[in-house]
Amino acid sequence: MTEAPQPNSTFSCPTFFILTGIPGLGGVQAWLTLVFGPMYLLSLLGNGALLAVVQTDSTLHQPMFLLLATLAATDLSLATSIAPGLLAVLWLGPRPVPYAACLVQMFFVHTLTAVESGVLLAMACDRAVAVGRPLHYPVLVTKARVGYAALALALKAVAIVVPFPLLVARFERFQAQTIDHAYCAHMAVVELVVGNTQANNLYGLVLSLAVSGKDILGITGSYGLIAHAVLQLPTREARAKAFGTCSSHICVILAFYVPGLFSYLTHRFGRHTVPKPVHILLSNIYLLLPPALNPLIYGARTKQIRDRLLEIFTFKKSQF
C-alpha cells in the first residue's frame, strides 16, 4: 500500500504543472501523433468547410443548418482546446503548463463538451418536430429560436462548469506537479490535491449524470416520438424518406456518446482493471473523434451540403 505523502514532500500552489502525455508508453506515444494529428486536421478542415458553406449559402440559413453550424463551431473549439497541447506532449515529451492556463483549459474542455451534448439534444428536438409536425415546423422552429437555444446552451454550460476550476483553485497544497495525462482534466488534477476532495468527486459525478443523462433521455424521447410518427406514415417509401432525414444525426450521436460512455464507465468502474494508459487514450479519443467524424458524416449524408461542396470544388477545378 502506498504511503501518504509527507508534509515536506507537498507543494504549495504551483506556478505550473507538467503534463506527461500517456504514461507507460514511453517513446511509443510519439507515434500516436500519426493518429491524433490527422484527427485534428480533419476537424479543422471539415468543420471549417461546413461553417464556410453555411455562412456563404443563403439557402442554408435554415434552423437545421444553423444548428449544424453551431455543432461545427463547438467541435472546432473543442478540438482546438486540446489537440495542439496533446500533439506537443506526444511528440516532444512532458511539458510545463502554467497553473492558470491549466484551469482555463479544464474550464473550456468541460464547457464545450457540455455544449456539444446540448446541441445534439436540440438537433434531436428539431428532427422530432420536422418529422412529427411538418406543417407546423416553420412556425415552431425559427432562426431566432435557434439563436436563443444556442445562447441558452452556452450560458448553461458555463454556469455548471465554472465550479470545476473554482473547486480546484481553493486547494493550496498538491502532492506533485506532474499530471499523468495529456491535458488538464478535472479529475487528473484533483488526484494531486492534498486535502478533502469529496466535493470535487461528488460534483463531477452529479454533473456527468445530470448533463449527459438528461440529454440522453431527451434524445431518446425525441427519437421515440420520431419513430411513432414514422410508423404512422402510409407507405414504405415515405417512412424511409422521413427516417433518412435523421440518419446523419443518429450517426453523430453514436460517434459522441459511445466513446464517451465507454470512457466514463472504464474510469468509474474499471479503474483497477483497465490500465491507466487506456483510460487516458480513451478520453482523448472521446474528445477528438467526434469533431473529426461529424463533418464527414454530414458532408456525405446531407444532400444540400454535399451538393454545395461539389459546386465549390468543381468551380475551383475549372479555374485551373
Short mmCIF file of C-alpha atoms in Angstrom, two decimals:
data_model
loop_
_atom_site.label_atom_id
_atom_site.label_comp_id
_atom_site.label_asym_id
_atom_site.label_seq_id
_atom_site.Cartn_x
_atom_site.Cartn_y
_atom_site.Cartn_z
CA MET A 1 0.00 0.00 0.00
CA THR A 2 1.38 3.42 -1.00
CA GLU A 3 2.29 5.66 1.89
CA ALA A 4 0.66 9.04 2.15
CA PRO A 5 2.97 11.88 1.11
CA GLN A 6 4.78 13.62 3.93
CA PRO A 7 4.13 17.30 4.56
CA ASN A 8 7.59 18.28 3.38
CA SER A 9 7.01 16.45 0.07
CA THR A 10 3.98 18.53 -0.88
CA PHE A 11 3.92 21.70 -2.95
CA SER A 12 2.21 24.97 -2.21
CA CYS A 13 0.00 26.18 -5.06
CA PRO A 14 2.39 25.65 -8.01
CA THR A 15 3.06 28.16 -10.76
CA PHE A 16 2.92 25.36 -13.32
CA PHE A 17 2.08 21.68 -13.81
CA ILE A 18 3.88 19.18 -16.03
CA LEU A 19 1.78 17.18 -18.48
CA THR A 20 3.30 13.76 -19.22
CA GLY A 21 1.02 12.60 -22.04
CA ILE A 22 0.12 8.93 -21.80
CA PRO A 23 2.29 7.36 -19.05
CA GLY A 24 3.63 3.88 -19.59
CA LEU A 25 4.02 4.15 -23.37
CA GLY A 26 7.41 5.86 -23.38
CA GLY A 27 8.69 6.67 -26.84
CA VAL A 28 5.79 4.81 -28.43
CA GLN A 29 3.44 7.69 -27.68
CA ALA A 30 5.20 9.82 -30.31
CA TRP A 31 3.67 7.52 -32.93
CA LEU A 32 0.21 8.47 -31.67
CA THR A 33 0.69 11.83 -33.38
CA LEU A 34 0.02 9.88 -36.59
CA VAL A 35 -3.44 9.13 -35.17
CA PHE A 36 -4.38 12.35 -33.38
CA GLY A 37 -2.69 14.67 -35.90
CA PRO A 38 -4.93 13.64 -38.82
CA MET A 39 -7.95 13.73 -36.49
CA TYR A 40 -7.23 17.36 -35.65
CA LEU A 41 -6.55 18.22 -39.30
CA LEU A 42 -9.89 16.68 -40.30
CA SER A 43 -11.57 18.67 -37.54
CA LEU A 44 -10.09 21.94 -38.78
CA LEU A 45 -10.77 21.37 -42.47
CA GLY A 46 -14.13 19.63 -42.15
CA ASN A 47 -15.75 21.93 -39.60
CA GLY A 48 -14.20 25.00 -41.20
CA ALA A 49 -15.68 23.96 -44.58
CA LEU A 50 -19.11 23.37 -43.03
CA LEU A 51 -19.11 26.77 -41.36
CA ALA A 52 -17.99 28.45 -44.59
CA VAL A 53 -20.66 26.70 -46.67
CA VAL A 54 -23.49 27.54 -44.24
CA GLN A 55 -22.33 31.15 -43.95
CA THR A 56 -21.94 31.82 -47.68
CA ASP A 57 -25.01 29.96 -48.97
CA SER A 58 -28.18 31.87 -48.06
CA THR A 59 -30.36 28.85 -48.90
CA LEU A 60 -28.77 27.06 -45.91
CA HIS A 61 -29.79 29.79 -43.45
CA GLN A 62 -32.43 27.47 -42.03
CA PRO A 63 -32.81 26.18 -38.45
CA MET A 64 -31.46 22.69 -39.18
CA PHE A 65 -28.30 24.03 -40.84
CA LEU A 66 -27.84 26.74 -38.22
CA LEU A 67 -27.84 24.01 -35.57
CA LEU A 68 -25.33 22.12 -37.68
CA ALA A 69 -23.15 25.24 -37.84
CA THR A 70 -23.40 25.53 -34.05
CA LEU A 71 -22.24 21.92 -33.75
CA ALA A 72 -19.36 22.57 -36.17
CA ALA A 73 -18.23 25.66 -34.22
CA THR A 74 -18.37 23.68 -30.96
CA ASP A 75 -16.40 20.81 -32.50
CA LEU A 76 -13.79 23.18 -33.87
CA SER A 77 -13.37 24.87 -30.48
CA LEU A 78 -13.30 21.57 -28.57
CA ALA A 79 -10.63 20.05 -30.81
CA THR A 80 -8.52 23.22 -30.65
CA SER A 81 -8.74 23.37 -26.85
CA ILE A 82 -6.95 20.04 -26.54
CA ALA A 83 -5.19 18.96 -29.76
CA PRO A 84 -2.25 21.42 -30.00
CA GLY A 85 -1.10 20.69 -26.44
CA LEU A 86 -1.74 16.96 -26.86
CA LEU A 87 0.34 16.76 -30.03
CA ALA A 88 3.15 18.77 -28.41
CA VAL A 89 3.28 16.40 -25.41
CA LEU A 90 3.15 13.27 -27.57
CA TRP A 91 5.86 14.47 -29.93
CA LEU A 92 8.17 16.47 -27.65
CA GLY A 93 7.60 14.71 -24.33
CA PRO A 94 6.48 16.13 -20.95
CA ARG A 95 5.95 19.89 -20.99
CA PRO A 96 5.08 22.53 -18.40
CA VAL A 97 1.74 24.31 -18.47
CA PRO A 98 1.07 27.38 -16.28
CA TYR A 99 -1.29 26.77 -13.37
CA ALA A 100 -3.78 29.39 -14.58
CA ALA A 101 -3.67 28.04 -18.15
CA CYS A 102 -4.37 24.55 -16.79
CA LEU A 103 -7.52 25.78 -15.04
CA VAL A 104 -8.61 27.65 -18.19
CA GLN A 105 -8.16 24.53 -20.32
CA MET A 106 -10.12 22.50 -17.76
CA PHE A 107 -12.97 25.01 -17.99
CA PHE A 108 -13.11 25.10 -21.80
CA VAL A 109 -12.83 21.33 -22.33
CA HIS A 110 -15.70 20.55 -19.94
CA THR A 111 -17.81 23.53 -21.06
CA LEU A 112 -17.54 22.68 -24.75
CA THR A 113 -18.32 19.03 -24.05
CA ALA A 114 -21.50 20.08 -22.24
CA VAL A 115 -22.41 22.44 -25.09
CA GLU A 116 -21.95 19.67 -27.67
CA SER A 117 -24.22 17.34 -25.72
CA GLY A 118 -26.85 20.08 -25.52
CA VAL A 119 -26.61 20.82 -29.25
CA LEU A 120 -27.19 17.15 -30.04
CA LEU A 121 -30.33 17.27 -27.88
CA ALA A 122 -31.51 20.43 -29.68
CA MET A 123 -30.93 18.75 -33.04
CA ALA A 124 -32.96 15.71 -31.90
CA CYS A 125 -35.84 18.00 -30.89
CA ASP A 126 -35.57 19.77 -34.24
CA ARG A 127 -35.88 16.44 -36.10
CA ALA A 128 -38.78 15.37 -33.88
CA VAL A 129 -40.74 18.50 -34.82
CA ALA A 130 -39.77 18.22 -38.51
CA VAL A 131 -40.99 14.61 -38.74
CA GLY A 132 -43.89 14.72 -36.28
CA ARG A 133 -45.30 18.20 -37.06
CA PRO A 134 -44.04 19.06 -40.57
CA LEU A 135 -46.81 21.58 -41.31
CA HIS A 136 -46.12 23.50 -38.10
CA TYR A 137 -42.31 23.23 -38.34
CA PRO A 138 -41.70 26.70 -39.91
CA VAL A 139 -43.71 28.32 -37.11
CA LEU A 140 -42.40 26.26 -34.19
CA VAL A 141 -38.73 26.22 -35.21
CA THR A 142 -37.38 29.59 -36.34
CA LYS A 143 -33.91 31.07 -36.77
CA ALA A 144 -34.49 33.34 -33.78
CA ARG A 145 -35.42 30.41 -31.54
CA VAL A 146 -32.35 28.51 -32.69
CA GLY A 147 -30.22 31.51 -31.72
CA TYR A 148 -31.86 31.74 -28.29
CA ALA A 149 -31.38 27.99 -27.80
CA ALA A 150 -27.67 28.20 -28.69
CA LEU A 151 -27.19 31.11 -26.28
CA ALA A 152 -29.06 29.27 -23.52
CA LEU A 153 -26.93 26.14 -24.04
CA ALA A 154 -23.72 28.17 -23.81
CA LEU A 155 -24.82 30.01 -20.66
CA LYS A 156 -25.99 26.79 -19.01
CA ALA A 157 -22.69 25.04 -19.79
CA VAL A 158 -20.67 27.95 -18.39
CA ALA A 159 -22.78 28.06 -15.21
CA ILE A 160 -22.46 24.36 -14.43
CA VAL A 161 -18.76 24.04 -15.33
CA VAL A 162 -17.41 27.15 -13.56
CA PRO A 163 -17.33 25.27 -10.21
CA PHE A 164 -14.77 22.80 -11.64
CA PRO A 165 -11.77 25.19 -11.70
CA LEU A 166 -13.04 27.01 -8.61
CA LEU A 167 -13.18 23.76 -6.61
CA VAL A 168 -9.58 23.07 -7.62
CA ALA A 169 -8.35 26.63 -7.04
CA ARG A 170 -9.45 26.52 -3.38
CA PHE A 171 -6.70 24.00 -2.57
CA GLU A 172 -3.32 25.38 -1.54
CA ARG A 173 -1.18 22.24 -1.48
CA PHE A 174 -0.52 19.47 -4.01
CA GLN A 175 1.27 16.13 -3.75
CA ALA A 176 3.15 16.72 -7.01
CA GLN A 177 3.33 18.98 -10.04
CA THR A 178 3.24 16.16 -12.58
CA ILE A 179 -0.14 15.38 -14.16
CA ASP A 180 -0.26 11.89 -15.65
CA HIS A 181 -2.45 12.99 -18.50
CA ALA A 182 -2.28 14.70 -21.89
CA TYR A 183 -4.45 17.66 -20.88
CA CYS A 184 -5.74 19.27 -17.69
CA ALA A 185 -8.72 17.03 -17.00
CA HIS A 186 -10.54 17.87 -13.77
CA MET A 187 -10.06 14.51 -12.05
CA ALA A 188 -6.43 14.23 -13.18
CA VAL A 189 -5.64 17.47 -11.33
CA VAL A 190 -7.79 16.52 -8.32
CA GLU A 191 -5.68 13.36 -7.87
CA LEU A 192 -2.72 15.61 -6.98
CA VAL A 193 -4.58 17.61 -4.34
CA VAL A 194 -3.68 17.40 -0.65
CA GLY A 195 -6.95 17.68 1.23
CA ASN A 196 -10.55 16.54 1.18
CA THR A 197 -11.65 16.19 -2.46
CA GLN A 198 -15.06 14.69 -1.74
CA ALA A 199 -16.84 17.79 -3.08
CA ASN A 200 -14.89 17.60 -6.34
CA ASN A 201 -15.62 13.90 -6.79
CA LEU A 202 -19.31 14.31 -5.94
CA TYR A 203 -19.80 17.33 -8.19
CA GLY A 204 -18.07 15.57 -11.09
CA LEU A 205 -20.32 12.53 -10.71
CA VAL A 206 -23.52 14.55 -10.32
CA LEU A 207 -22.64 16.78 -13.28
CA SER A 208 -21.94 13.80 -15.55
CA LEU A 209 -25.22 12.15 -14.64
CA ALA A 210 -27.28 15.35 -14.73
CA VAL A 211 -25.96 16.73 -18.03
CA SER A 212 -25.26 13.66 -20.15
CA GLY A 213 -28.03 11.61 -18.53
CA LYS A 214 -30.64 14.33 -19.10
CA ASP A 215 -29.54 14.90 -22.68
CA ILE A 216 -29.53 11.18 -23.48
CA LEU A 217 -33.04 10.83 -22.04
CA GLY A 218 -34.19 13.83 -24.08
CA ILE A 219 -32.66 12.41 -27.27
CA THR A 220 -34.22 9.01 -26.59
CA GLY A 221 -37.63 10.61 -26.03
CA SER A 222 -37.30 12.66 -29.23
CA TYR A 223 -36.50 9.58 -31.28
CA GLY A 224 -39.39 7.76 -29.63
CA LEU A 225 -41.68 10.49 -30.99
CA ILE A 226 -39.95 10.28 -34.37
CA ALA A 227 -40.41 6.51 -34.52
CA HIS A 228 -44.09 6.86 -33.62
CA ALA A 229 -44.61 9.49 -36.33
CA VAL A 230 -42.73 7.49 -38.96
CA LEU A 231 -44.75 4.34 -38.28
CA GLN A 232 -47.95 6.32 -38.92
CA LEU A 233 -46.92 7.15 -42.48
CA PRO A 234 -48.87 5.24 -45.15
CA THR A 235 -46.13 3.96 -47.45
CA ARG A 236 -42.75 2.33 -47.01
CA GLU A 237 -41.11 4.97 -49.21
CA ALA A 238 -42.49 7.77 -47.06
CA ARG A 239 -41.24 6.07 -43.90
CA ALA A 240 -37.77 5.55 -45.40
CA LYS A 241 -37.59 9.20 -46.53
CA ALA A 242 -38.70 10.52 -43.13
CA PHE A 243 -36.26 8.34 -41.26
CA GLY A 244 -33.49 9.22 -43.73
CA THR A 245 -33.63 12.84 -42.59
CA CYS A 246 -32.47 11.64 -39.15
CA SER A 247 -29.75 9.19 -40.22
CA SER A 248 -26.89 11.72 -40.12
CA HIS A 249 -27.88 12.88 -36.66
CA ILE A 250 -28.06 9.29 -35.38
CA CYS A 251 -24.51 8.65 -36.64
CA VAL A 252 -23.26 11.82 -34.92
CA ILE A 253 -24.96 10.83 -31.66
CA LEU A 254 -23.29 7.42 -31.74
CA ALA A 255 -19.90 8.98 -32.54
CA PHE A 256 -20.19 11.27 -29.50
CA TYR A 257 -21.88 9.16 -26.83
CA VAL A 258 -20.48 5.66 -27.46
CA PRO A 259 -16.78 6.60 -26.90
CA GLY A 260 -17.85 8.96 -24.09
CA LEU A 261 -19.91 6.31 -22.31
CA PHE A 262 -17.15 3.73 -22.68
CA SER A 263 -14.55 6.19 -21.35
CA TYR A 264 -16.81 7.15 -18.41
CA LEU A 265 -17.57 3.53 -17.44
CA THR A 266 -13.93 2.44 -17.59
CA HIS A 267 -12.91 5.44 -15.49
CA ARG A 268 -15.63 5.00 -12.85
CA PHE A 269 -15.82 1.22 -12.59
CA GLY A 270 -12.71 -0.17 -14.26
CA ARG A 271 -10.07 1.91 -12.51
CA HIS A 272 -8.39 -1.17 -11.00
CA THR A 273 -8.85 -3.49 -14.00
CA VAL A 274 -8.25 -1.23 -17.02
CA PRO A 275 -4.68 0.16 -17.29
CA LYS A 276 -4.34 3.91 -16.82
CA PRO A 277 -2.88 4.47 -20.32
CA VAL A 278 -6.12 3.03 -21.73
CA HIS A 279 -8.18 5.48 -19.63
CA ILE A 280 -6.19 8.44 -20.96
CA LEU A 281 -6.21 7.18 -24.54
CA LEU A 282 -9.99 6.73 -24.44
CA SER A 283 -10.57 10.21 -23.00
CA ASN A 284 -8.54 11.77 -25.84
CA ILE A 285 -10.35 9.71 -28.48
CA TYR A 286 -13.67 10.76 -26.95
CA LEU A 287 -12.79 14.44 -27.38
CA LEU A 288 -11.15 14.30 -30.83
CA LEU A 289 -13.03 11.58 -32.73
CA PRO A 290 -16.48 13.30 -32.94
CA PRO A 291 -15.07 16.63 -34.25
CA ALA A 292 -13.22 14.68 -36.95
CA LEU A 293 -16.17 12.46 -37.93
CA ASN A 294 -19.10 14.88 -37.71
CA PRO A 295 -18.29 16.97 -40.81
CA LEU A 296 -17.60 13.79 -42.79
CA ILE A 297 -20.96 12.35 -41.75
CA TYR A 298 -22.93 15.47 -42.58
CA GLY A 299 -20.92 16.22 -45.70
CA ALA A 300 -21.57 12.73 -47.07
CA ARG A 301 -25.18 12.27 -45.97
CA THR A 302 -26.74 15.75 -46.25
CA LYS A 303 -27.62 16.45 -49.88
CA GLN A 304 -27.66 20.25 -49.69
CA ILE A 305 -24.20 20.42 -48.11
CA ARG A 306 -22.78 17.72 -50.37
CA ASP A 307 -24.05 19.47 -53.50
CA ARG A 308 -22.76 22.84 -52.35
CA LEU A 309 -19.28 21.44 -51.60
CA LEU A 310 -19.20 19.73 -55.01
CA GLU A 311 -20.11 23.02 -56.68
CA ILE A 312 -17.30 24.83 -54.89
CA PHE A 313 -14.66 22.23 -55.74
CA THR A 314 -15.87 21.90 -59.33
CA PHE A 315 -15.73 25.68 -59.78
CA LYS A 316 -12.21 25.90 -58.36
CA LYS A 317 -11.05 22.99 -60.52
CA SER A 318 -12.41 24.64 -63.68
CA GLN A 319 -10.33 27.76 -62.97
CA PHE A 320 -7.03 25.91 -63.32
#
